[in-house]
GROMACS .gro file of C-alpha atoms in nm:
model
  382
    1UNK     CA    1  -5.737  -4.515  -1.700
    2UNK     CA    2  -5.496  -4.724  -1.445
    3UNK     CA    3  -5.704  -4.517  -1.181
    4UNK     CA    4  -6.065  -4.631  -1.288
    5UNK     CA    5  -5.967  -4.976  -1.399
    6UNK     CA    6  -5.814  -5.043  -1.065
    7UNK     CA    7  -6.133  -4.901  -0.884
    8UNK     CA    8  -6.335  -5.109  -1.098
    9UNK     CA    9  -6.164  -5.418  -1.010
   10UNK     CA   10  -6.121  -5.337  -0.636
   11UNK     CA   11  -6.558  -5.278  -0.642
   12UNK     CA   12  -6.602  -5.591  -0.803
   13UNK     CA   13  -6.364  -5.763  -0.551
   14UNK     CA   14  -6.557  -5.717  -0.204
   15UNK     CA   15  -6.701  -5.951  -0.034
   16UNK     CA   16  -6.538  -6.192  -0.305
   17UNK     CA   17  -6.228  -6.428  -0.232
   18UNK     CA   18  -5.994  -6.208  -0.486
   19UNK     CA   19  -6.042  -5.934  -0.198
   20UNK     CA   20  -5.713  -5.997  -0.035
   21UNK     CA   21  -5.518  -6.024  -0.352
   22UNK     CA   22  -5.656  -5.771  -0.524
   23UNK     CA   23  -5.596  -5.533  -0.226
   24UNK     CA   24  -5.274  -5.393  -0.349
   25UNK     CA   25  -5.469  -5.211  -0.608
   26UNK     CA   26  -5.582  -4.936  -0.363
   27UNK     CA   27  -5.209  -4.824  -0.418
   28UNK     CA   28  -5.375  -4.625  -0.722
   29UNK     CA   29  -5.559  -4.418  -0.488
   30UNK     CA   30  -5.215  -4.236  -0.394
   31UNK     CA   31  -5.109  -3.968  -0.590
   32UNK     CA   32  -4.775  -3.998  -0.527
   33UNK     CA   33  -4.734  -4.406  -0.662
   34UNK     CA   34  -4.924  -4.265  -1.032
   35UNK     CA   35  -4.703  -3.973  -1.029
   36UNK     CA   36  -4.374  -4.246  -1.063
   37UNK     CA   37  -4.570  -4.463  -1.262
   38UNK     CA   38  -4.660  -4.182  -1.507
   39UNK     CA   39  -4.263  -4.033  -1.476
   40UNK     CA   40  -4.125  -4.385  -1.573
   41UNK     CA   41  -4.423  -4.481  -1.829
   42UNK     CA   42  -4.301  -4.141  -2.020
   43UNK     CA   43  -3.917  -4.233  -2.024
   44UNK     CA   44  -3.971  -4.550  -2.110
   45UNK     CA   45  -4.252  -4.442  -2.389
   46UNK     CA   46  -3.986  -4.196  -2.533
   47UNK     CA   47  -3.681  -4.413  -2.491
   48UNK     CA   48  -3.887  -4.705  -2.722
   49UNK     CA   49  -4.082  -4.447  -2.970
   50UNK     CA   50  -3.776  -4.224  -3.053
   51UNK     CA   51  -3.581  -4.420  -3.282
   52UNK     CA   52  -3.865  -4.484  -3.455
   53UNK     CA   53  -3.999  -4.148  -3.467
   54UNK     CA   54  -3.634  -4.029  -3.583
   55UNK     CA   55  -3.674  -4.251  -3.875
   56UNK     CA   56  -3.984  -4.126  -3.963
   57UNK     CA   57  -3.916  -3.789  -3.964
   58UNK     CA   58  -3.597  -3.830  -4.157
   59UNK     CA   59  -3.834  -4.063  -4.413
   60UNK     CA   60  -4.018  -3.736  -4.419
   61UNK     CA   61  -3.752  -3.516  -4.477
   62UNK     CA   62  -3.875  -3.286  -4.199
   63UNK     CA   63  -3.491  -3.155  -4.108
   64UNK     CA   64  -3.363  -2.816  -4.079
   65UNK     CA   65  -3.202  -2.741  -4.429
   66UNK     CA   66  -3.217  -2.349  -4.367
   67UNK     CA   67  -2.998  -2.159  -4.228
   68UNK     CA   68  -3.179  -2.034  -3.884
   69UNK     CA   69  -3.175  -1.619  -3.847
   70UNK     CA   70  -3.131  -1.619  -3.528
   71UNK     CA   71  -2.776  -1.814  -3.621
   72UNK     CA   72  -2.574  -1.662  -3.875
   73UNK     CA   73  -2.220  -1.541  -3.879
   74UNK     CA   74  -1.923  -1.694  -3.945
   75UNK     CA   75  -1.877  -1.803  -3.548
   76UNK     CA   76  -2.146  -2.002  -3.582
   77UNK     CA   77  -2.112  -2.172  -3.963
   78UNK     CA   78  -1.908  -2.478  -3.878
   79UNK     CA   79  -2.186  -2.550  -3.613
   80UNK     CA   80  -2.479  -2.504  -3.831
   81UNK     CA   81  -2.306  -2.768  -4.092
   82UNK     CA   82  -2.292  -3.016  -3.824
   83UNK     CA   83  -2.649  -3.001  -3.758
   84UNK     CA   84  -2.791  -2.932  -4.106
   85UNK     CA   85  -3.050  -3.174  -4.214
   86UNK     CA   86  -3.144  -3.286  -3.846
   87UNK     CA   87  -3.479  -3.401  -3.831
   88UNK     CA   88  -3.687  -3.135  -3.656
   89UNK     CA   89  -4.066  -3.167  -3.505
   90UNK     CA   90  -3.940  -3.407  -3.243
   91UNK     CA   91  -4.172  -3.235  -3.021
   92UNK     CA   92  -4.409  -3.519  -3.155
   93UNK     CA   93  -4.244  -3.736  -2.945
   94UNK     CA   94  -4.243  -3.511  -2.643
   95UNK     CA   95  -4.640  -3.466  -2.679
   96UNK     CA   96  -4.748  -3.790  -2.712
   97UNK     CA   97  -4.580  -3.956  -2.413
   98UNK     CA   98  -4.715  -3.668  -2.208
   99UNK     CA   99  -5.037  -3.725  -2.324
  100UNK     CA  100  -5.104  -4.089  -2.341
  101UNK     CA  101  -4.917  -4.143  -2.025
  102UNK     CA  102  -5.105  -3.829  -1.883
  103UNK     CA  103  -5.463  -4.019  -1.962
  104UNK     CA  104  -5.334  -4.374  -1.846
  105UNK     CA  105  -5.242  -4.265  -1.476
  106UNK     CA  106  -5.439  -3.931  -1.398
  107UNK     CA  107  -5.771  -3.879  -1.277
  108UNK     CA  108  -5.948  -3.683  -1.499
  109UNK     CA  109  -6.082  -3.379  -1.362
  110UNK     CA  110  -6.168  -3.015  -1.545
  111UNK     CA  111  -5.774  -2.919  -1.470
  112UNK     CA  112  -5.654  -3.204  -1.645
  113UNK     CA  113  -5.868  -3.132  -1.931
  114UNK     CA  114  -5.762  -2.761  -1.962
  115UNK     CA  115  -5.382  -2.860  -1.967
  116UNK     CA  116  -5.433  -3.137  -2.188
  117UNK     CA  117  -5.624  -2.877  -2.460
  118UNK     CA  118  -5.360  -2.644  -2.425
  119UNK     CA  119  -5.063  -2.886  -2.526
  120UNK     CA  120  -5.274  -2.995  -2.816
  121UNK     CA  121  -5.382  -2.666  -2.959
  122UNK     CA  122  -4.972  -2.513  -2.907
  123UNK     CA  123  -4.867  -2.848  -3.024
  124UNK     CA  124  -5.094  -2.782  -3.379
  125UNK     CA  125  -4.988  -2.435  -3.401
  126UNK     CA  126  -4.628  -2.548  -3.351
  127UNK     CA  127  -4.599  -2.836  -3.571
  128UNK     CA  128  -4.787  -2.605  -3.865
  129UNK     CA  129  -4.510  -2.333  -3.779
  130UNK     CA  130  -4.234  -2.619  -3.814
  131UNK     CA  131  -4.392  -2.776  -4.140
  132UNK     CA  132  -4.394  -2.400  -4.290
  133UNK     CA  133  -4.060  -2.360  -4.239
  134UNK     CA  134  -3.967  -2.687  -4.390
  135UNK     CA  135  -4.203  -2.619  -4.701
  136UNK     CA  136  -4.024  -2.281  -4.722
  137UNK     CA  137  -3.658  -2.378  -4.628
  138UNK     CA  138  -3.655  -2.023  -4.437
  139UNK     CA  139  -3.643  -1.966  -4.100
  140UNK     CA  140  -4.004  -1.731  -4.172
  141UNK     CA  141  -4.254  -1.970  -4.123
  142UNK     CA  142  -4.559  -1.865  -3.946
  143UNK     CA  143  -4.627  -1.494  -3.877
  144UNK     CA  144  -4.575  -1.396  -3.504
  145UNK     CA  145  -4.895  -1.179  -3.505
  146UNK     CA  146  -5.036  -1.519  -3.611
  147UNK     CA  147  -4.912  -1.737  -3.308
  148UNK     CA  148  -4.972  -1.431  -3.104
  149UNK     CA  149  -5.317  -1.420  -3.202
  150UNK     CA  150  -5.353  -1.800  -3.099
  151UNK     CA  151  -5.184  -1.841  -2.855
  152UNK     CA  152  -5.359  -1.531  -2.663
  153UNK     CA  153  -5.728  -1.708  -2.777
  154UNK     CA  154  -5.598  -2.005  -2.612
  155UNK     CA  155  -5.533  -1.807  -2.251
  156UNK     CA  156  -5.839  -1.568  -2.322
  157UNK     CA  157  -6.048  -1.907  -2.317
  158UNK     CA  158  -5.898  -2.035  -1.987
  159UNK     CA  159  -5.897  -1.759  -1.810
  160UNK     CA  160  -6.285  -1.665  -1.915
  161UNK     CA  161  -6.344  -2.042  -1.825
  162UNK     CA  162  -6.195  -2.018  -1.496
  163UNK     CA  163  -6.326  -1.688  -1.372
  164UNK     CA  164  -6.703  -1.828  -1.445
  165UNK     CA  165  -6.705  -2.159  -1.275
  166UNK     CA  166  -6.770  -2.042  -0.926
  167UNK     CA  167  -6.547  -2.359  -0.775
  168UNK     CA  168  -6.227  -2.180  -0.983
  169UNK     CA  169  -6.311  -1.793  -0.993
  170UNK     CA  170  -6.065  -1.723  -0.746
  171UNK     CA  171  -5.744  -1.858  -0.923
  172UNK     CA  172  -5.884  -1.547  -1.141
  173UNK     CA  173  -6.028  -1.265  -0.916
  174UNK     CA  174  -5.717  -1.268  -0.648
  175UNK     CA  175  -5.337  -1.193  -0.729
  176UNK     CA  176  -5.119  -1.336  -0.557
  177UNK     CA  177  -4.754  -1.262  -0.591
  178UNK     CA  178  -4.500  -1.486  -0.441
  179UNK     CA  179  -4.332  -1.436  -0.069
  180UNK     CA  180  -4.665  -1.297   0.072
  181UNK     CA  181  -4.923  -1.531   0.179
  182UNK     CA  182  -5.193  -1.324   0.124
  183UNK     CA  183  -5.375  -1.170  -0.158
  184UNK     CA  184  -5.235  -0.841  -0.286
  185UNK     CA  185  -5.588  -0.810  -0.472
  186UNK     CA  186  -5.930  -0.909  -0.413
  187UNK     CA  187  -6.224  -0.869  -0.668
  188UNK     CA  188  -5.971  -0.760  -0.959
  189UNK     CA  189  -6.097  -0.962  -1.283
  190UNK     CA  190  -6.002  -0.792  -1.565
  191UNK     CA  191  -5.616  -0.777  -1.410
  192UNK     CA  192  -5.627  -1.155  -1.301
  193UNK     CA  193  -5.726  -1.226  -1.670
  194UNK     CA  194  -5.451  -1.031  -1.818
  195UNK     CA  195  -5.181  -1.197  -1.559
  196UNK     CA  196  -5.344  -1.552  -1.727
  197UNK     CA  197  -5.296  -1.421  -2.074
  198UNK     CA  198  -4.956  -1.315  -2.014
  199UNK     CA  199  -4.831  -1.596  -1.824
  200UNK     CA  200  -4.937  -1.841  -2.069
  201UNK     CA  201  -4.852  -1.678  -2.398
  202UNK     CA  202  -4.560  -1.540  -2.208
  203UNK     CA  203  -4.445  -1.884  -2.100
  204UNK     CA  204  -4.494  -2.010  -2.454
  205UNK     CA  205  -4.267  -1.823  -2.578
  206UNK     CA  206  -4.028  -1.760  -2.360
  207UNK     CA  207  -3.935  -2.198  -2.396
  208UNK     CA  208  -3.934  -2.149  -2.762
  209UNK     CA  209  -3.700  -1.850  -2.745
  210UNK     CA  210  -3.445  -2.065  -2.538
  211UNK     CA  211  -3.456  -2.342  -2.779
  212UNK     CA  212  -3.157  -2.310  -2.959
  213UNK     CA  213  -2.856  -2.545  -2.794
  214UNK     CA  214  -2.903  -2.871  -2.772
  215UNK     CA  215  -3.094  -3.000  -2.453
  216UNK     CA  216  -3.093  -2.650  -2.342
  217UNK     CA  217  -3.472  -2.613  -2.347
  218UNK     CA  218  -3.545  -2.962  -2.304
  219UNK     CA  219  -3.332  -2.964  -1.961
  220UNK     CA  220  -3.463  -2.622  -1.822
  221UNK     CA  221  -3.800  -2.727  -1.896
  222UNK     CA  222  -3.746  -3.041  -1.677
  223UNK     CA  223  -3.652  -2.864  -1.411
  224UNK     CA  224  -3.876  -2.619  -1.409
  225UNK     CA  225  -4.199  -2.948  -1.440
  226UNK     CA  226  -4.008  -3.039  -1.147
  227UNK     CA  227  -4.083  -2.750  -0.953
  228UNK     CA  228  -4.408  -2.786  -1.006
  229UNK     CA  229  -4.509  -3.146  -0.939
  230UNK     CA  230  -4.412  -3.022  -0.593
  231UNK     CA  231  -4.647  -2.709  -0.580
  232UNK     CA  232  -4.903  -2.905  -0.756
  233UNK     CA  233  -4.909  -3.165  -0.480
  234UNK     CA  234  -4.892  -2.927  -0.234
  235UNK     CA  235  -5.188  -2.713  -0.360
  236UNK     CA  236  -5.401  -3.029  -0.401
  237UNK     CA  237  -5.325  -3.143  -0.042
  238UNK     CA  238  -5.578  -3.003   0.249
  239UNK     CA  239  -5.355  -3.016   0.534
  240UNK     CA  240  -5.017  -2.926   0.368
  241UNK     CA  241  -5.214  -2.658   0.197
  242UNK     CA  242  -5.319  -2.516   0.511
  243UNK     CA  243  -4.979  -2.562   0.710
  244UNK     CA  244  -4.780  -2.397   0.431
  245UNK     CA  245  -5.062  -2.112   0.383
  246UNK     CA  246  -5.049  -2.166   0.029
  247UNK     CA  247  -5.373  -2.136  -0.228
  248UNK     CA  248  -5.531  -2.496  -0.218
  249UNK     CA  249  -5.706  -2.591  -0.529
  250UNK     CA  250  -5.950  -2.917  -0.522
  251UNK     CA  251  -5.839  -3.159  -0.801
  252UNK     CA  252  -5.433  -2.981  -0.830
  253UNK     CA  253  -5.317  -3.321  -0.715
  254UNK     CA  254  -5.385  -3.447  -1.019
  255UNK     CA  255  -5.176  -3.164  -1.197
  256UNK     CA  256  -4.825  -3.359  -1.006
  257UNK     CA  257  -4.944  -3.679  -1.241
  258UNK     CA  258  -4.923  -3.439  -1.575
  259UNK     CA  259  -4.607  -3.265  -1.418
  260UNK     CA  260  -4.429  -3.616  -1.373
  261UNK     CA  261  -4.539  -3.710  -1.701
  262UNK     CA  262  -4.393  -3.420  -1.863
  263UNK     CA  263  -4.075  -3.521  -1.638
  264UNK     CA  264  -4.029  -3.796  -1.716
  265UNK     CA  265  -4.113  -3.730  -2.148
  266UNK     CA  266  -3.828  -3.470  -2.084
  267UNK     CA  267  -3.585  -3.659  -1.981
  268UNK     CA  268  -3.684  -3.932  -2.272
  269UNK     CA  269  -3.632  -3.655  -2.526
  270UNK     CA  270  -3.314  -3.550  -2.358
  271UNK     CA  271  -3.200  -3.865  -2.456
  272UNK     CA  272  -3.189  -3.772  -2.824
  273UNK     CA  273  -3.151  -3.441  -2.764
  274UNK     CA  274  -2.770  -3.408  -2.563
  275UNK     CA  275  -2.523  -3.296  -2.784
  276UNK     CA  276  -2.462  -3.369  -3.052
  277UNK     CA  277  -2.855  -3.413  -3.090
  278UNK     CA  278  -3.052  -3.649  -3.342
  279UNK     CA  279  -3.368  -3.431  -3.337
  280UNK     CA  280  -3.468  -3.159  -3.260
  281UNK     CA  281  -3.808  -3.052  -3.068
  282UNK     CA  282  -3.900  -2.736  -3.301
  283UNK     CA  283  -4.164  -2.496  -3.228
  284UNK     CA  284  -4.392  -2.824  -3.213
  285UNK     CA  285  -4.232  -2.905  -2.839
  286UNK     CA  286  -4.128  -2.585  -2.742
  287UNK     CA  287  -4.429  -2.398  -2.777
  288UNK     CA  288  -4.645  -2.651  -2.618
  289UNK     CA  289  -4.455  -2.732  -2.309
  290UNK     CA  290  -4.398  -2.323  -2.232
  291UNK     CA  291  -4.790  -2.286  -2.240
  292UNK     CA  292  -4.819  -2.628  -2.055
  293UNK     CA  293  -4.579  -2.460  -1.738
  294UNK     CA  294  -4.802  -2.160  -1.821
  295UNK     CA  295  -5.130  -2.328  -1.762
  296UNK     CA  296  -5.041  -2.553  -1.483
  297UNK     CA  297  -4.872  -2.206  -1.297
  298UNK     CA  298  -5.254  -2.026  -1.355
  299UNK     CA  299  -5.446  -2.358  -1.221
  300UNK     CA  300  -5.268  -2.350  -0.886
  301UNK     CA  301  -5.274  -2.005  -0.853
  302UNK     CA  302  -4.907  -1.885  -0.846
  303UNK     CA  303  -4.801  -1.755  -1.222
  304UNK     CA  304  -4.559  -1.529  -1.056
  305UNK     CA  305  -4.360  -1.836  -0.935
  306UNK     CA  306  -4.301  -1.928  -1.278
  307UNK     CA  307  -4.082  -1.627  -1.327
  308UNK     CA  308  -3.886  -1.691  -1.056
  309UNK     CA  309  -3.908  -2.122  -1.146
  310UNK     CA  310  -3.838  -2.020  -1.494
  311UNK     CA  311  -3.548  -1.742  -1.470
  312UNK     CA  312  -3.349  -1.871  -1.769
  313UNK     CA  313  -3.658  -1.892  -1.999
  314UNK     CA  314  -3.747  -1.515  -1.853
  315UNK     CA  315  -3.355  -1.388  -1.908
  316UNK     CA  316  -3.355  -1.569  -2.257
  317UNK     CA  317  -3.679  -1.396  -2.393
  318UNK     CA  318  -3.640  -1.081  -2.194
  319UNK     CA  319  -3.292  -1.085  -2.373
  320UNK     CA  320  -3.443  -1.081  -2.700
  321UNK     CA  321  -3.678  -0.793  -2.662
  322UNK     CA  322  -3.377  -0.575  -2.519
  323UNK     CA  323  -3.156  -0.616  -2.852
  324UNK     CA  324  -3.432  -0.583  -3.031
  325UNK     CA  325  -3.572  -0.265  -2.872
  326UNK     CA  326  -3.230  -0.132  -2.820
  327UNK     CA  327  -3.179  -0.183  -3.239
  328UNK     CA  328  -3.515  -0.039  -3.295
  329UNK     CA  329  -3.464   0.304  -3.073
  330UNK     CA  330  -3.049   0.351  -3.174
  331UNK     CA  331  -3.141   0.370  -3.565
  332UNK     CA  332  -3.427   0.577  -3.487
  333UNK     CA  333  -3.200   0.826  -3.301
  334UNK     CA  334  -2.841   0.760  -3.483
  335UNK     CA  335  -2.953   0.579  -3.801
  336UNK     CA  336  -2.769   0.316  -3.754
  337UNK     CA  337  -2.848   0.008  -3.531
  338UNK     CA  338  -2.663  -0.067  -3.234
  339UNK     CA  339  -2.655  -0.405  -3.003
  340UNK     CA  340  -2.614  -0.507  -2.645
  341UNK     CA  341  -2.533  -0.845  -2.671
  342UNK     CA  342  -2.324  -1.016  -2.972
  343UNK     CA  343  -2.628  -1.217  -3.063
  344UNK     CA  344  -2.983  -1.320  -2.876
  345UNK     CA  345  -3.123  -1.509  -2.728
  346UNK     CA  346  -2.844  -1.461  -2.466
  347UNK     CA  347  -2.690  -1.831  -2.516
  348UNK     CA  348  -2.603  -1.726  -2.862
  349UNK     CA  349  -2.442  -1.419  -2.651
  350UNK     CA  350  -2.228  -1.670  -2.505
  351UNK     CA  351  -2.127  -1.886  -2.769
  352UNK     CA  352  -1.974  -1.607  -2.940
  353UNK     CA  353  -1.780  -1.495  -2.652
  354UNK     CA  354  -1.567  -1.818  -2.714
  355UNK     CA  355  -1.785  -2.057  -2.461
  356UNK     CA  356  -1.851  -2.430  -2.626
  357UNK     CA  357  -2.178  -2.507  -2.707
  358UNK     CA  358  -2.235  -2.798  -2.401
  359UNK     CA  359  -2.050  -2.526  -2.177
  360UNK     CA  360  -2.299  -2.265  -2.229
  361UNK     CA  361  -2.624  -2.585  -2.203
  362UNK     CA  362  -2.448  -2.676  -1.875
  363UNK     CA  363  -2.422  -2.349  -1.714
  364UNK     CA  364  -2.750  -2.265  -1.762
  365UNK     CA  365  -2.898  -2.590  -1.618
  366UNK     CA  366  -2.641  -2.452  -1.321
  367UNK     CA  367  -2.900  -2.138  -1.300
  368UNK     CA  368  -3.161  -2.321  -1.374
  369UNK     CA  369  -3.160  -2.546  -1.032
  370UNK     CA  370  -3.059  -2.195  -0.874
  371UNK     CA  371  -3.381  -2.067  -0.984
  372UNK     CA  372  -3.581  -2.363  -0.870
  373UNK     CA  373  -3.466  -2.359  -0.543
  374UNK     CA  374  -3.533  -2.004  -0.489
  375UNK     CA  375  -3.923  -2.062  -0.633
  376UNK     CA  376  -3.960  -2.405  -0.369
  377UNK     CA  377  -3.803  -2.129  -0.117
  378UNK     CA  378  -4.111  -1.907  -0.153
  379UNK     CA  379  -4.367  -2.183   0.027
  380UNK     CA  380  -4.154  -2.135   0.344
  381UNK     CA  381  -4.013  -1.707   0.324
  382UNK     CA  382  -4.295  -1.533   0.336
   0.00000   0.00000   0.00000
């Protein structure tokens, strides 16, 4: 909106005496000045909007009563009673400053659009997740063949999209992995679609698995937006494009705006969300912003950089499907389950080895930056 208005204005101005003081406006033409105006809008947004949208939800009585599954045991009772009746679906909060400050500084272009859909379809499937857990006081709530289901529709429709509009079939048709600066794959579809589906479905839940501590998702998901307000420039600029041999993609620029939005939202919710947190962002925030890194990975063509940007949302899901496999195939075989960790996710793992909660939230952010710096490495060693 700031964008056109400011166009507008600066059009109307020539030839006219407001010319000259009007001329500052052009400083919406830069990329980088909306990307700190949308960063700071979304703190600010959050900072003034939580409180009230704490109070709301607790007017609601939309807190955690239950008794989580992926929490129990003794180890962990005396921390569950400290959190019980938390308001949860503070993902609201998380959404709508990315969103309205997302439309007030971005130009709006297809790849705006397509992120934008995908944090408001995750966000509805999230919040009616959250809300059926509340209505249930279980930690059920919706099926995962269910979210599965949507959430893969979702990716099925952006890939399909993608691979048809001849300006974007290549972030489709070529796989490109990172550290090599070429294609490994030319031509290959059907495998470029299923790389979309799993990155974003992947991503989705991998950010909802690691929600469990507070600000542990919140913070690792900042970091990882981070990451990629820098690719996203980078792929939307010509020249740095070219000198750094990476996949340029006409309108990306405009993906740093949404990235710095999401920053800066993240660090707004963070506010609430430290230890000892006053909401939490459910499967309403989590599953959105995981498919929003998903998305914005597929649109500038590097979805394998989100495994490496993402490590301790990869090691937290891949964590889960390991115990759970493990338990699976060892009653099978002895009839009687066995485990490799003490509890998963992996940060559970932790906390039962003796490690305090904002330990185990702080360490991680520790890998987390790791993990970033390795993905930003990947423009240079290859």
């Amino acid at each position: 909106m700031f964008y056109y208005l400011s166009q507008q204005l600066l059009e109307w101005s020539r030839g006219t005496r407001w010319e000259d003081r009007l001329s500052g406006l052009r400083l919406f033409n830069y990329i980088t000045v909306r990307s700190a105006g949308a960063a700071v809008t979304a703190l600010v947004l959050s900072w003034w909007l939580g409180p009230k949208v704490i109070a709301w939800l607790k007017e609601l009585k939309f807190g955690q009563e239950y008794a989580d599954k992926a929490e129990t045991g003794a180890g962990m009772a005396a921390r569950l009673l400290s959190k019980k009746g938390t308001p949860t679906m503070g993902g609201i909060l998380i959404v709508l400053a990315l969103n309205f400050t997302t439309l007030l500084w971005a130009q709006w272009n297809t790849l705006i659009q397509l992120a934008l859909l995908s944090v408001v379809v995750l966000t509805g499937l999230g919040f009616y997740d959250d809300y059926a857990k509340i209505i249930q006081q279980s930690g059920g709530g919706t099926g995962s063949r269910v979210k599965l289901w949507v959430q893969a529709a979702l990716a099925l429709f952006i890939g399909l999209y993608l691979w048809r509009v001849p300006s974007t079939s290549k972030l489709i048709t070529e796989i490109m992995v990172p550290f090599y600066k070429y294609p490994i794959a030319t031509g290959a579809g059907f495998v470029g679609l299923v790389v979309t589906v799993l990155t974003i479905v992947g991503s989705s839940n991998a950010v909802n698995l690691t929600d469990g501590l507070d600000g542990l998702a919140i913070g690792c998901t900042l970091i990882v937006a981070f990451v990629f307000a820098v690719l996203t420039y980078l792929a939307g600029h010509k020249t740095a494009s070219e000198y750094l041999q990476i996949y340029h993609v006409v309108g990306a620029g405009e993906l740093t705006v949404f990235c710095a939005a999401m920053v800066g939202a993240c660090l707004g919710f963070l506010w609430f969300n430290c230890h000892p947190a006053q909401m939490f962002m459910g499967d309403t925030g989590s599953l959105a912003l995981g498919g929003a890194l998903g998305i914005i990975a597929v649109l500038i063509h590097q979805p394998l950089v989100l495994v490496i940007a993402g490590g301790v949302f990869v090691i937290a899901a891949a964590s889960v499907i390991l115990q759970t496999g493990w338990y699976r195939y060892t009653k099978r075989r002895y009839g009687t389950g066995r485990r490799i960790f003490l509890m998963a996710p992996i940060h559970h793992h932790f906390e039962k080895k003796g490690w305090y909660e904002s330990q185990v939230v702080m360490r991680f952010y520790i890998l987390g930056v790791l993990c970033a710096v390795v993905a930003l490495s990947t423009l240079k060693l290859r």
